[in-house]
């Protein structure tokens, strides 16, 4: 097999491939392989470009002809232009060419697979943490009611109130987990039923006025322009607006005004829903992480107000289903603007 034929074969494979000759030099690589190692590595000893000890040992074993079986090793390379390390599963295969042993290394990018695995671990850990506190409190109260407080009516009343609050906290968590699961499950199904968004927003605002009044906050619909109905899931958009307005009420610490507006975006192809509060604002380093599951700017305050840390994650998935986007802008000491952009067609 000449070099041209070898190059054509390697070029037909989308995975990065590297060929090592019997002398241990990198004899050839396809375009992805050259990008991975650097084109200057071709012709050099493989140990210069592939510095992972486990991979070098596997290549050496294959070159020595200790067996035709595939040897799989997992290696990592730091990609400077990426925010994280890229993980590859490398399959090292000895092949016989003209009575000589050469080695083909195939690199499979498993970074996303590892990310998903870690994401699942973190999700389970977060759920366990969120449930541990209320369950511990309930177990402690039950033991107290069975023991020292068995015949204490006042303590029993106080403890029952606490038990009710902790049970409600777990119920909210389960409810939000179900909502998140439903939002994810339907994310590929784009809604098609036209919905009057200004009317929907007005209904949500009217329903939340008693909550705002209790918090000392005024809800105001401003800047609403005539817009045509847009394809949407009315129940899900109601959930989005309700969640965002409730957040604005909770975190408007100065108890002033929350303004809601529905208007066409400047580009003209989107409908924009703005929820603006006059709270203390959010520090810039928190903004990129606000839609992460269980992420809280102020964990103790959020839990104290009944937050589960899943609300904005649910909002994000619902908006993705609608092929829209979410924008959050905040200035410390002035307040926060959350904008929901929905396609108008």
PDB file of N, CA and C in Angstrom, residues 113-127 293:
ATOM      1  N   UNK A 113     -19.895  12.556  26.714  1.00  0.00           N
ATOM      2  CA  UNK A 113     -20.366  11.403  27.476  1.00  0.00           C
ATOM      3  C   UNK A 113     -19.953  11.524  28.939  1.00  0.00           C
ATOM      4  N   UNK A 114     -18.708  11.925  29.176  1.00  0.00           N
ATOM      5  CA  UNK A 114     -18.240  12.085  30.554  1.00  0.00           C
ATOM      6  C   UNK A 114     -18.953  13.230  31.246  1.00  0.00           C
ATOM      7  N   UNK A 115     -19.222  14.293  30.477  1.00  0.00           N
ATOM      8  CA  UNK A 115     -19.944  15.434  31.043  1.00  0.00           C
ATOM      9  C   UNK A 115     -21.334  15.011  31.500  1.00  0.00           C
ATOM     10  N   UNK A 116     -22.032  14.235  30.664  1.00  0.00           N
ATOM     11  CA  UNK A 116     -23.373  13.770  31.012  1.00  0.00           C
ATOM     12  C   UNK A 116     -23.325  12.874  32.251  1.00  0.00           C
ATOM     13  N   UNK A 117     -22.321  11.996  32.306  1.00  0.00           N
ATOM     14  CA  UNK A 117     -22.178  11.118  33.472  1.00  0.00           C
ATOM     15  C   UNK A 117     -21.968  11.931  34.739  1.00  0.00           C
ATOM     16  N   UNK A 118     -21.089  12.927  34.656  1.00  0.00           N
ATOM     17  CA  UNK A 118     -20.835  13.773  35.824  1.00  0.00           C
ATOM     18  C   UNK A 118     -22.067  14.588  36.177  1.00  0.00           C
ATOM     19  N   UNK A 119     -22.789  15.034  35.147  1.00  0.00           N
ATOM     20  CA  UNK A 119     -24.009  15.809  35.383  1.00  0.00           C
ATOM     21  C   UNK A 119     -25.030  14.979  36.157  1.00  0.00           C
ATOM     22  N   UNK A 120     -25.158  13.712  35.795  1.00  0.00           N
ATOM     23  CA  UNK A 120     -26.096  12.839  36.501  1.00  0.00           C
ATOM     24  C   UNK A 120     -25.670  12.632  37.941  1.00  0.00           C
ATOM     25  N   UNK A 121     -24.359  12.436  38.150  1.00  0.00           N
ATOM     26  CA  UNK A 121     -23.875  12.282  39.521  1.00  0.00           C
ATOM     27  C   UNK A 121     -24.196  13.523  40.356  1.00  0.00           C
ATOM     28  N   UNK A 122     -23.918  14.691  39.780  1.00  0.00           N
ATOM     29  CA  UNK A 122     -24.166  15.933  40.514  1.00  0.00           C
ATOM     30  C   UNK A 122     -25.649  16.123  40.786  1.00  0.00           C
ATOM     31  N   UNK A 123     -26.484  15.748  39.812  1.00  0.00           N
ATOM     32  CA  UNK A 123     -27.930  15.908  39.982  1.00  0.00           C
ATOM     33  C   UNK A 123     -28.440  15.047  41.129  1.00  0.00           C
ATOM     34  N   UNK A 124     -28.001  13.798  41.166  1.00  0.00           N
ATOM     35  CA  UNK A 124     -28.410  12.899  42.246  1.00  0.00           C
ATOM     36  C   UNK A 124     -27.896  13.408  43.582  1.00  0.00           C
ATOM     37  N   UNK A 125     -26.653  13.893  43.595  1.00  0.00           N
ATOM     38  CA  UNK A 125     -26.092  14.416  44.837  1.00  0.00           C
ATOM     39  C   UNK A 125     -26.879  15.626  45.326  1.00  0.00           C
ATOM     40  N   UNK A 126     -27.289  16.498  44.387  1.00  0.00           N
ATOM     41  CA  UNK A 126     -28.059  17.682  44.775  1.00  0.00           C
ATOM     42  C   UNK A 126     -29.432  17.311  45.312  1.00  0.00           C
ATOM     43  N   UNK A 127     -30.096  16.357  44.656  1.00  0.00           N
ATOM     44  CA  UNK A 127     -31.408  15.919  45.152  1.00  0.00           C
ATOM     45  C   UNK A 127     -31.269  15.338  46.553  1.00  0.00           C
ATOM     46  N   UNK A 293     -29.399  23.809  37.442  1.00  0.00           N
ATOM     47  CA  UNK A 293     -30.256  23.162  38.442  1.00  0.00           C
ATOM     48  C   UNK A 293     -29.654  23.304  39.828  1.00  0.00           C
TER      49      UNK A 293
END
